[in-house]
XYZ file of C-alpha atoms in Angstrom:
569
model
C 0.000 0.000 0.000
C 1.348 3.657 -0.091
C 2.432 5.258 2.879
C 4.683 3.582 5.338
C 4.343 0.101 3.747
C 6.032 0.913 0.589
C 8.442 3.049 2.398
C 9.462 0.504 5.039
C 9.620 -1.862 1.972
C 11.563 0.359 -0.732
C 14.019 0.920 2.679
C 14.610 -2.422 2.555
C 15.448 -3.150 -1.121
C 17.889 -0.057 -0.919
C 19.800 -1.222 1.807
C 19.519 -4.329 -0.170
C 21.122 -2.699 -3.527
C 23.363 -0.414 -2.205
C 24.925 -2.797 0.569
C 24.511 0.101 2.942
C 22.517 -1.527 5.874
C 23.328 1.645 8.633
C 21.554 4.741 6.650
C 17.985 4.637 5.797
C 17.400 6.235 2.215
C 14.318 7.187 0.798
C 14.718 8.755 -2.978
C 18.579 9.285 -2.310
C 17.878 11.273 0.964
C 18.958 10.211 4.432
C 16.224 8.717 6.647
C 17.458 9.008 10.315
C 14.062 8.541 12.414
C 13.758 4.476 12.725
C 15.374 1.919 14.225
C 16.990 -0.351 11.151
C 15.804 -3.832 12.769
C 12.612 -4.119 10.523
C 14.697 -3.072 7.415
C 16.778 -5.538 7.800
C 14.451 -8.361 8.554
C 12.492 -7.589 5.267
C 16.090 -7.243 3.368
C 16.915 -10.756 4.888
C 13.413 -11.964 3.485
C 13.872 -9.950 0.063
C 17.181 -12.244 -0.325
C 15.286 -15.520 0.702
C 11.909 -14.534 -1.614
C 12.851 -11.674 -3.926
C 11.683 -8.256 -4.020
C 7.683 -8.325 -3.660
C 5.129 -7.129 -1.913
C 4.342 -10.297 -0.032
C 7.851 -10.882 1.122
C 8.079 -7.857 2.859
C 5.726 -9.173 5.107
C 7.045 -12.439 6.096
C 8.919 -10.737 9.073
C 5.352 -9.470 10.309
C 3.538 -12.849 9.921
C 6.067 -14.665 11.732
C 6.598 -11.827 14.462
C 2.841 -12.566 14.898
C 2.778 -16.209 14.801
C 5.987 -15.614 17.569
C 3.724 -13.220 19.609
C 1.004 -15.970 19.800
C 3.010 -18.453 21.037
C 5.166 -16.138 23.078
C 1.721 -15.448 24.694
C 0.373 -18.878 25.630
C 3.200 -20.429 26.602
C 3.727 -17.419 29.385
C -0.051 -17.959 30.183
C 1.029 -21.746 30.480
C 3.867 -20.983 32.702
C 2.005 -18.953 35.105
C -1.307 -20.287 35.216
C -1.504 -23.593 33.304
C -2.509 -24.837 30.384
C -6.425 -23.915 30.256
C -5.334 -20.143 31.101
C -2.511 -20.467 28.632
C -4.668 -21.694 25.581
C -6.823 -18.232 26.056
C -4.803 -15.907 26.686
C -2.921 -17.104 22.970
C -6.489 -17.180 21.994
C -7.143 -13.654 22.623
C -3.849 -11.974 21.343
C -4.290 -13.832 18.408
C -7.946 -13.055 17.232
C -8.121 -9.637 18.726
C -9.361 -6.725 16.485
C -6.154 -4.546 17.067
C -3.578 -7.387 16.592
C -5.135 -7.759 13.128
C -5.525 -3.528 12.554
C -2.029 -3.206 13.155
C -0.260 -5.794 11.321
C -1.943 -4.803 7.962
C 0.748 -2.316 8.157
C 4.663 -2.356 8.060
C 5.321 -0.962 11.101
C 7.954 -2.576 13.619
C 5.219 -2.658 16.874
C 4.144 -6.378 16.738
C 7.619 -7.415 16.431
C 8.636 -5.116 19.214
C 5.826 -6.363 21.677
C 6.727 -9.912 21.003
C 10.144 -8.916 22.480
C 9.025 -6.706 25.414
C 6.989 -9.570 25.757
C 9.900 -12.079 26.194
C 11.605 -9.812 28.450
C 9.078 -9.804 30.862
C 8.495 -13.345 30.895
C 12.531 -13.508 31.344
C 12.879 -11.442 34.007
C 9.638 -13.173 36.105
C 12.263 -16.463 35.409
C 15.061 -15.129 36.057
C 14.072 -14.116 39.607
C 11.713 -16.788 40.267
C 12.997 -19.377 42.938
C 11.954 -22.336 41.578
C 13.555 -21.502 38.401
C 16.362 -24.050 37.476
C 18.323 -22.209 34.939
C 17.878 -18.247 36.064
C 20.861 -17.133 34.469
C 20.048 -17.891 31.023
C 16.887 -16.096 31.814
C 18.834 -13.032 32.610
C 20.743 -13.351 28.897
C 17.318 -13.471 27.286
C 16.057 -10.482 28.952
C 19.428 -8.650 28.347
C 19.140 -10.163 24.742
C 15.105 -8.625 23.956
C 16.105 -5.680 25.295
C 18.921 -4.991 23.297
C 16.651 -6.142 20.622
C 14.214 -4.171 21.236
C 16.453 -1.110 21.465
C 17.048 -1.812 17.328
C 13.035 -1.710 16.729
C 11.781 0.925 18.578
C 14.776 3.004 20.209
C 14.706 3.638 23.987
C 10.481 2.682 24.293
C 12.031 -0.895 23.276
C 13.830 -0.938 26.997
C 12.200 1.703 28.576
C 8.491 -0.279 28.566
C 9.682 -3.512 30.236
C 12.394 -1.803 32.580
C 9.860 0.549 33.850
C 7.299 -2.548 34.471
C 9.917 -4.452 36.212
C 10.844 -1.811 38.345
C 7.302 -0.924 39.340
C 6.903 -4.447 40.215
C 9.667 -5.064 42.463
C 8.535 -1.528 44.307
C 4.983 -2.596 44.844
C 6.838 -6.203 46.028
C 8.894 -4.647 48.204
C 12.194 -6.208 46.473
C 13.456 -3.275 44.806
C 16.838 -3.478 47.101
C 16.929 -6.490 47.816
C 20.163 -8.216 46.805
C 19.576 -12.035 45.999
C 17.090 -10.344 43.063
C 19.723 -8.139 41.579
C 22.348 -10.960 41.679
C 19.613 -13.223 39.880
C 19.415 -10.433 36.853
C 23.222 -9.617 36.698
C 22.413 -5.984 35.487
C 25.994 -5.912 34.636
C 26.284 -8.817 32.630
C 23.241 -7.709 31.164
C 24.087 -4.307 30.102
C 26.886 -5.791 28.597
C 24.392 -7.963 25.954
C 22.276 -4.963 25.440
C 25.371 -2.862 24.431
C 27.092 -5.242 22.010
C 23.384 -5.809 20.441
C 22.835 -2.330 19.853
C 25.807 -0.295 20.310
C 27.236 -0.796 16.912
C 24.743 0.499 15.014
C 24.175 3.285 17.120
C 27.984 4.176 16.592
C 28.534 3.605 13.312
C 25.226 5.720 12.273
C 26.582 8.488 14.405
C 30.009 8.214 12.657
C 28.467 8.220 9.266
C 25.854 10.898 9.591
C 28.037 13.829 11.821
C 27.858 16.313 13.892
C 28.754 13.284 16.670
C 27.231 15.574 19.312
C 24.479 18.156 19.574
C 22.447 19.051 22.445
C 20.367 21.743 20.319
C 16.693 21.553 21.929
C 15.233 23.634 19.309
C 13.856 21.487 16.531
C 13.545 23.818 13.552
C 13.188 23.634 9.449
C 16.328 24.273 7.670
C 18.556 22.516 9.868
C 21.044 20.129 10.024
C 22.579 18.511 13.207
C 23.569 14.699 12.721
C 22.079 11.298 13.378
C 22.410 11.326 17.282
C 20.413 14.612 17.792
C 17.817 13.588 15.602
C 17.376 10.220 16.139
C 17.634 10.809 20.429
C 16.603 14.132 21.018
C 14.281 15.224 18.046
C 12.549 12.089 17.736
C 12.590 10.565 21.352
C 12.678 13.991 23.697
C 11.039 16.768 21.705
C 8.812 13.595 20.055
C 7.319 13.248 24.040
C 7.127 16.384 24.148
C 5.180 17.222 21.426
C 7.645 19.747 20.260
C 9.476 17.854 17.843
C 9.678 19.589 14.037
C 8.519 18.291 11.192
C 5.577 18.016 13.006
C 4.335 15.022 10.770
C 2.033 13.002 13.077
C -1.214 13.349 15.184
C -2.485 12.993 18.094
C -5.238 10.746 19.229
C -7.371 12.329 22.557
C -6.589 10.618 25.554
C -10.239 9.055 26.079
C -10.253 7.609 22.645
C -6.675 6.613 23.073
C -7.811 4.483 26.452
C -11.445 3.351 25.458
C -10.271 1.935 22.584
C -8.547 -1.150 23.787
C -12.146 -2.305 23.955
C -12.300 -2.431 20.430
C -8.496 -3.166 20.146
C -9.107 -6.511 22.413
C -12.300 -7.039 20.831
C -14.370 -9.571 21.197
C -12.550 -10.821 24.447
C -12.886 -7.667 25.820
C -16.445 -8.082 27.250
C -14.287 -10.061 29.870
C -12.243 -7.088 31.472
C -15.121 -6.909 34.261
C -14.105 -10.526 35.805
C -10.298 -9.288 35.860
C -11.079 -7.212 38.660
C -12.617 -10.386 40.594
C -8.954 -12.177 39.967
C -6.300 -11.981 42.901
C -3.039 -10.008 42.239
C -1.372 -10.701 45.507
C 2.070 -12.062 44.519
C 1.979 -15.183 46.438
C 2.527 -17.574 43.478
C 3.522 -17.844 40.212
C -0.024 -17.073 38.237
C -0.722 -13.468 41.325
C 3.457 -12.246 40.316
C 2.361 -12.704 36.729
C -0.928 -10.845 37.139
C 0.418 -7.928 39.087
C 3.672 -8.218 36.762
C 0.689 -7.562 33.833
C -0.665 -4.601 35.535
C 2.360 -2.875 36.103
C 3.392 -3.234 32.418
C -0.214 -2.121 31.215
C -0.514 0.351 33.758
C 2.963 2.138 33.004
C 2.567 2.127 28.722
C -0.851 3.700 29.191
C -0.243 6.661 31.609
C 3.414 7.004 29.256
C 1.320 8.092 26.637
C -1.285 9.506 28.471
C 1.571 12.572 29.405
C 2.553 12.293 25.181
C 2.073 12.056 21.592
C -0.890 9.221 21.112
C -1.463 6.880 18.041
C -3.891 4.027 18.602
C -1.227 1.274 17.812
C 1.012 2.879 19.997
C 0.161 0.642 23.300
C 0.191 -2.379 21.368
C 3.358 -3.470 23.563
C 0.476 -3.944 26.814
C -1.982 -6.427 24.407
C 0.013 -9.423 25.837
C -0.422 -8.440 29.328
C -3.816 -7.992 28.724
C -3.891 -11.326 27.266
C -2.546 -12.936 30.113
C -5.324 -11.348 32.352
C -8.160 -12.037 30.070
C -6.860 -15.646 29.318
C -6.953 -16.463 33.572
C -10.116 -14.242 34.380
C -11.458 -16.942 30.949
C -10.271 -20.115 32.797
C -11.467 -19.254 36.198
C -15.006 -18.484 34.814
C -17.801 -17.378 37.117
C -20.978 -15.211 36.594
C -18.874 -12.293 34.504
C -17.305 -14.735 31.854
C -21.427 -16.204 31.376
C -22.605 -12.391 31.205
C -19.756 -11.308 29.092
C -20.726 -14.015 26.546
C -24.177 -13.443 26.173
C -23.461 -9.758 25.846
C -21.368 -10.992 22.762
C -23.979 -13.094 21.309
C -26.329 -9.896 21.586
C -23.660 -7.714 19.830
C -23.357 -10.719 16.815
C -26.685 -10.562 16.592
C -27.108 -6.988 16.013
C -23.385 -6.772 13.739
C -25.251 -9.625 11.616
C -28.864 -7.709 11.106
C -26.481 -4.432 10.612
C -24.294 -5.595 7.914
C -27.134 -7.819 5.957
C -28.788 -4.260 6.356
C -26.088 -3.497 4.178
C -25.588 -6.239 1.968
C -29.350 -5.840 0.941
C -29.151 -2.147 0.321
C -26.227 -2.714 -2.026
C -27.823 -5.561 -3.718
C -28.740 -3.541 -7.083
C -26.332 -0.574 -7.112
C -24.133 -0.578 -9.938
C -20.271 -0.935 -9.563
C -18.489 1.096 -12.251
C -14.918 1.477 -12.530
C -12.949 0.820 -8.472
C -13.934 1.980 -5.211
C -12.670 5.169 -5.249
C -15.526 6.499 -7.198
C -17.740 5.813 -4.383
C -16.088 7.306 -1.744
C -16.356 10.711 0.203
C -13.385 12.331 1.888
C -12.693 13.189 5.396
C -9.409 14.254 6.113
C -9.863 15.288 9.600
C -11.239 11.602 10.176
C -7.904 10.341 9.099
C -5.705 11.111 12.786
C -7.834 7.299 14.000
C -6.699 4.567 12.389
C -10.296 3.402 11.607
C -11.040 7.119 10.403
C -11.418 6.195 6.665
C -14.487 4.241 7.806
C -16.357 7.665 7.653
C -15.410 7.775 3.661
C -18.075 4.827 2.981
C -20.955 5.737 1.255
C -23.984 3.026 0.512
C -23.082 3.448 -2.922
C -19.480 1.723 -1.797
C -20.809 -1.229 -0.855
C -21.569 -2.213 -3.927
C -18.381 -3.191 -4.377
C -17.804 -4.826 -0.850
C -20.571 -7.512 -1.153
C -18.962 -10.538 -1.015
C -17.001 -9.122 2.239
C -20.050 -8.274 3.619
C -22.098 -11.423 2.704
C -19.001 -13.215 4.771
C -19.162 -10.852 7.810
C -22.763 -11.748 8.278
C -22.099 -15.665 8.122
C -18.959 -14.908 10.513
C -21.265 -12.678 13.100
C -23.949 -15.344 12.217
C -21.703 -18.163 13.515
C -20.400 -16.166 16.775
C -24.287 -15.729 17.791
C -25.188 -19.645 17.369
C -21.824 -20.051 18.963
C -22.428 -18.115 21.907
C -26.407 -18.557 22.489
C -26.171 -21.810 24.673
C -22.623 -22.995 24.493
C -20.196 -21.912 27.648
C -16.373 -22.001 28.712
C -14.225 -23.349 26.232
C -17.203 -24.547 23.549
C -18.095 -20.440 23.812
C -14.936 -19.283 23.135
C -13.610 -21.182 20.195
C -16.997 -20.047 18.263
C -15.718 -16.452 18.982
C -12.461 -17.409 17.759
C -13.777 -19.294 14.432
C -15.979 -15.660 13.980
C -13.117 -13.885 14.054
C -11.160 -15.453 12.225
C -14.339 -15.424 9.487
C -14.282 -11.779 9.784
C -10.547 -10.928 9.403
C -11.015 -13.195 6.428
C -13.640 -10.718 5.378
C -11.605 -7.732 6.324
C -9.255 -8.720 4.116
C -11.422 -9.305 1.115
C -12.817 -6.018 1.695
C -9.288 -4.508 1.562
C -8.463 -6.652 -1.677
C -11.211 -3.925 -3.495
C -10.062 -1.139 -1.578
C -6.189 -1.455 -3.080
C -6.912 0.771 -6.076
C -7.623 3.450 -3.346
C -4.772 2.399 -0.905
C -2.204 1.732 -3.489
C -1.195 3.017 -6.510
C 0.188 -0.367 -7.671
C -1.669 -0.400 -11.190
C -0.316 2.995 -12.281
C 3.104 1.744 -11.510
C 2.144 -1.398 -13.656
C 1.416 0.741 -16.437
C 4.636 2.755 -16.133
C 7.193 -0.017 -16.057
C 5.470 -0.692 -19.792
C 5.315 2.548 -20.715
C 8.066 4.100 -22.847
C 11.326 5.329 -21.165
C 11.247 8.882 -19.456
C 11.785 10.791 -16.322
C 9.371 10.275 -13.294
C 8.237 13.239 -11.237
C 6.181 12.666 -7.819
C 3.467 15.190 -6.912
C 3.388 15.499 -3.436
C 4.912 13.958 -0.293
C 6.986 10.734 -1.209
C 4.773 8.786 1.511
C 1.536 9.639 -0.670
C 2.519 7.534 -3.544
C 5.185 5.209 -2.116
C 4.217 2.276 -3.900
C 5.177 4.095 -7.123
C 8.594 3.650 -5.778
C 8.349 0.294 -4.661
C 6.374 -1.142 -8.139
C 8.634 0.799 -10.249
C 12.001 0.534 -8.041
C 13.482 3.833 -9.875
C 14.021 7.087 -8.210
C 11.825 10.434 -8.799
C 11.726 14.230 -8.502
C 9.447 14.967 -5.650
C 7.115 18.026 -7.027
C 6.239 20.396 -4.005
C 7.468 17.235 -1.982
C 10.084 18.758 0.607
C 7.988 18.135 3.987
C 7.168 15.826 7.084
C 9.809 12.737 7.076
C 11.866 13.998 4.372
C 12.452 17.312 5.443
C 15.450 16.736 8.008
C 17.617 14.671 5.707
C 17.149 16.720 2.767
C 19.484 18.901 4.496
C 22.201 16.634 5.075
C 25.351 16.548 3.457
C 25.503 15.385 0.253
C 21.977 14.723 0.220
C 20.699 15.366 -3.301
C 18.632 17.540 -5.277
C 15.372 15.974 -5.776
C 12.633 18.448 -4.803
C 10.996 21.198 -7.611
C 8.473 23.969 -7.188
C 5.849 24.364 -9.746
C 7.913 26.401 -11.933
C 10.602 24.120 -12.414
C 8.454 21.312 -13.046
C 7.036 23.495 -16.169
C 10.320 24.383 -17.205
C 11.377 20.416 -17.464
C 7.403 19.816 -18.727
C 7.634 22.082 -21.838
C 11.131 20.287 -22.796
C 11.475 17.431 -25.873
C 12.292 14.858 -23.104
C 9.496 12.644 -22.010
C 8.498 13.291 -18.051
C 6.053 11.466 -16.582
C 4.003 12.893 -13.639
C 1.841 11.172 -10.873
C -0.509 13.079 -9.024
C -4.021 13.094 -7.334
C -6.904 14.115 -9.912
C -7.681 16.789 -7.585
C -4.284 18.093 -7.564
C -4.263 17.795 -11.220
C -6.806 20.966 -11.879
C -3.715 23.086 -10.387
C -1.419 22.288 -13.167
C -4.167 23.743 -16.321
C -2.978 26.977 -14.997
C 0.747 26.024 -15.795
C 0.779 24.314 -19.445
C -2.135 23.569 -21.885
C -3.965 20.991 -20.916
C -3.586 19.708 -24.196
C -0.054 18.720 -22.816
C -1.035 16.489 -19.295
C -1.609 13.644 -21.558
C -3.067 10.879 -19.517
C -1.267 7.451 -19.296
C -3.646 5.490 -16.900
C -6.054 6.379 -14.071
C -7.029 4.466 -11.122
C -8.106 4.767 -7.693
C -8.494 8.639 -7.941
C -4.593 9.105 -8.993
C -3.524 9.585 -12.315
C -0.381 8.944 -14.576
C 0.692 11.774 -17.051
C 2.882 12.289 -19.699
C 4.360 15.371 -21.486
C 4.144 13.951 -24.883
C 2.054 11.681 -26.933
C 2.105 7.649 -26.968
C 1.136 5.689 -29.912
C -2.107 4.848 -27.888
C -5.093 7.715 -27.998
C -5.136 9.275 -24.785
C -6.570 12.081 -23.545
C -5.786 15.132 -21.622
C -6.871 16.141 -18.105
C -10.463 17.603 -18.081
């Protein structure tokens, strides 16, 4: 898709090409804000696979599939194998865990490792434990690994947790427990992890040190400023420049793990009925679990907020739901027929749909379909708002699914209880991610801009200009794999390292795109068909020739094909 997936993606095949796996490029320019762990996992799966779209995310799928297991055999651990089996259940069928892995971003593969490290250091100071040492290596090991996906949040999270727990335990100074996690030892794995990286970036990319706290356009102060203070410190505190994110409010940013942990959520009431005195393995693990939730949602309660941000507190969550599932009682009964009442009313709701859509044509893609609502677009479900009845015309067979899914959850859940109960809720939703995804098969001419870049590799030779920000139509990149002048393009995640040394050249105003438009060489041009009417006032329209169209985007050229085409209207 554009955006970051195609970014995250091109990353990868750069590194890839150029054999430079410590500096990020994007178009030629530097690209200091990420950690390089999930560029290099999808360059190690480009090698395996090739270049393609669905190799790039093998690292995700199997950081999932490692989550899930990750997951139940912690809930095993601590509470046994009933408790186990549901809390893997519910991290892997839960709404979010599916939301946020559509995407290439690094926070599934980071939560698996905060994850392990809590589970590591429960082990590694656990008295029964036979081997605690080696548990103390593999939370040194996920930290330091989690330090290359997600910068300081990586150790921060589970440090923080631990530390809270060990306070409320009253064990903070007590010596046997630091002995058991030989911090020194420890630090010493974390460091040869992630050090070298971190050093070598800061050698390649100077200044070495700046301790500017003014994060302004137009300048240029090294890897370790930006990458530590502009996008960790000033990030936090929401003074960090470009300012290229949003934030989500706090209540939304909370009351959404209802839908994030949905459908096990219903069962958060009988957590509160479950004992979190650290007695035994299964109440350390359940106060362990609050601490870590607790301490990732007030973190972002005092920052910046995106929904997928708290991800990292799902397993914990999991854990909790998974023994509040396998203890039972009147809450886990209410909480189910509360879900068979919700299936029931999804089901009515989306055959409401289905039926309304029955005879409405479908011309052309999606896109045509659609309204806009940009300031719907900070949430993460926002472009839900863009649906019109007319678009589900084109999302009946995803909707004719959903209903058979919600369908089966309701017959599932009507008399059934305990473990009968909660595989139907699994098997729905699985039905409906399976739905979810068809629906986002018919949405890819709006989400990607993979056919244009289709037509272009068969197109005749010329130069490629970008209209826009690079993230807009990143898949252009990735499809094409050729670099491009960035029209009007030099803001948000490029700005910072379009300043570096020996960055190049690649951004044009309008008037230098005319200039190169009007010569004999042939220029092609992608851009938005709203955008478009802008550039009627710049050339005759007889001259934005259109190559293909799709999804609402367009591909133009400066100078006739063999084919008839027309011009922009």
């Amino acid at each position: 898709m554009d955006d970051v997936d195609a970014v995250q993606a091109q990353i990868a095949r750069n590194m890839l090409a150029s054999g430079d796996y410590v500096t990020a490029r994007l178009d030629g320019i530097p690209y200091l804000e990420k950690a390089p762990l999930i560029y290099w996992l999808i360059a190690g799966s480009f090698k395996i696979f090739g270049a393609t779209d669905w190799a790039a995310r093998v690292p995700m799928v199997l950081a999932a599939i490692a989550l899930a297991w990750l997951t139940t055999a912690f809930g095993i651990w601590a509470f046994g194998r009933r408790a186990g089996f549901y809390a893997g259940l519910c991290i892997s069928t839960c709404f979010g865990l599916f939301l946020f892995t559509r995407i290439l971003i690094p926070d599934v593969m980071l939560t698996a490792s905060i994850a392990l490290s809590m589970w590591a250091f429960l082990r590694a100071i656990d008295e029964m434990e036979p081997h605690p040492r080696w548990w103390a290596f593999v939370l040194a090991a996920s930290l330091g690994t989690s330090l290359l996906l997600k910068s300081l949040v990586g150790v921060v999270f589970p440090i923080a947790a631990a530390l809270i727990y060990l306070a409320v335990t009253r064990q903070i100074f007590h010596r046997k427990i630091w002995k058991s996690l030989h911090p020194l030892s420890g630090l010493l794995v974390v460091l040869l992890i992630a050090a070298p990286w971190h050093i070598i970036a800061t050698l390649r990319n100077r200044p070495y040190f700046d301790l500017t706290m003014r994060s302004a356009p137009g300048e240029y102060h090294g890897f370790l400023w930006f990458y530590f203070i502009n996008e960790q410190l000033l990030r936090f505190l929401n003074m960090r420049y470009p300012r290229d994110y949003d934030t989500v409010p706090r209540l939304y940013f909370w009351l959404f793990h209802l839908l994030w942990l949905f459908p096990w959520s219903v069962c958060f009431p009988a957590v509160a009925k479950l004992s979190f005195k650290p007695l035994d393995r299964a109440g350390k693990t359940r106060l362990l679990a609050l601490c870590w939730t607790g301490f990732i949602l007030m973190f972002f309660t005092f920052s910046t907020t995106q929904e997928y941000y708290s991800m990292p507190c799902y397993p914990a969550l999991a854990l909790l739901l998974g023994s509040a599932m396998a203890a039972g009682g009147g809450w886990i009964r209410y909480g189910t027929r509360a879900l068979c009442g919700i299936f029931i009313v999804a089901a009515a709701a989306v055959l409401t749909l289905y039926f309304l859509a029955w005879n409405l044509p479908a011309p052309g893609d999606i896109s045509s379909a659609l309204s806009s609502n940009p300031a719907a677009y900070k949430l993460s479900l926002g472009h839900m708002e863009d649906l019109t009845i007319a678009s589900f015309a084109y999302l009946r067979l995803p909707l004719l699914v959903a209903a058979i899914a919600f369908l089966l959850g309701a017959a599932g859940t009507f008399r059934a209880k305990g473990q009968r109960a909660f595989l139907a809720v699994a098997l729905m939703a699985i039905l409906f991610f399976q739905a979810a995804r068809i629906a986002m098969a018919a949405f890819d001419p709006y989400l990607s801009s993979r056919p244009l870049a289709e037509t272009l590799r068969r197109a005749p030779p010329g130069k490629l200009i970008v209209d826009h920000h690079y993230y807009t139509f990143s898949s252009i990149f990735f499809y094409t794999n050729r670099s491009a002048l960035l029209l009007n393009g030099r803001f948000n995640n490029l700005v910072y390292g379009s300043y570096a040394p020996g960055a190049p050249n690649v951004f044009i105003d309008d008037a230098q795109w005319k200039m190169l438009w009007l010569q004999p060489d042939r220029y092609y041009l992608v851009i938005t068909r709203e955008a478009a009417a802008r550039l009627k006032n710049l050339v005759e329209p007889g001259l934005l020739i259109i190559v293909a169209q799709n999804g609402g985007k367009l591909l133009l050229t400066n100078h006739a094909l063999l084919t008839n085409q027309t011009g922009v209207e």
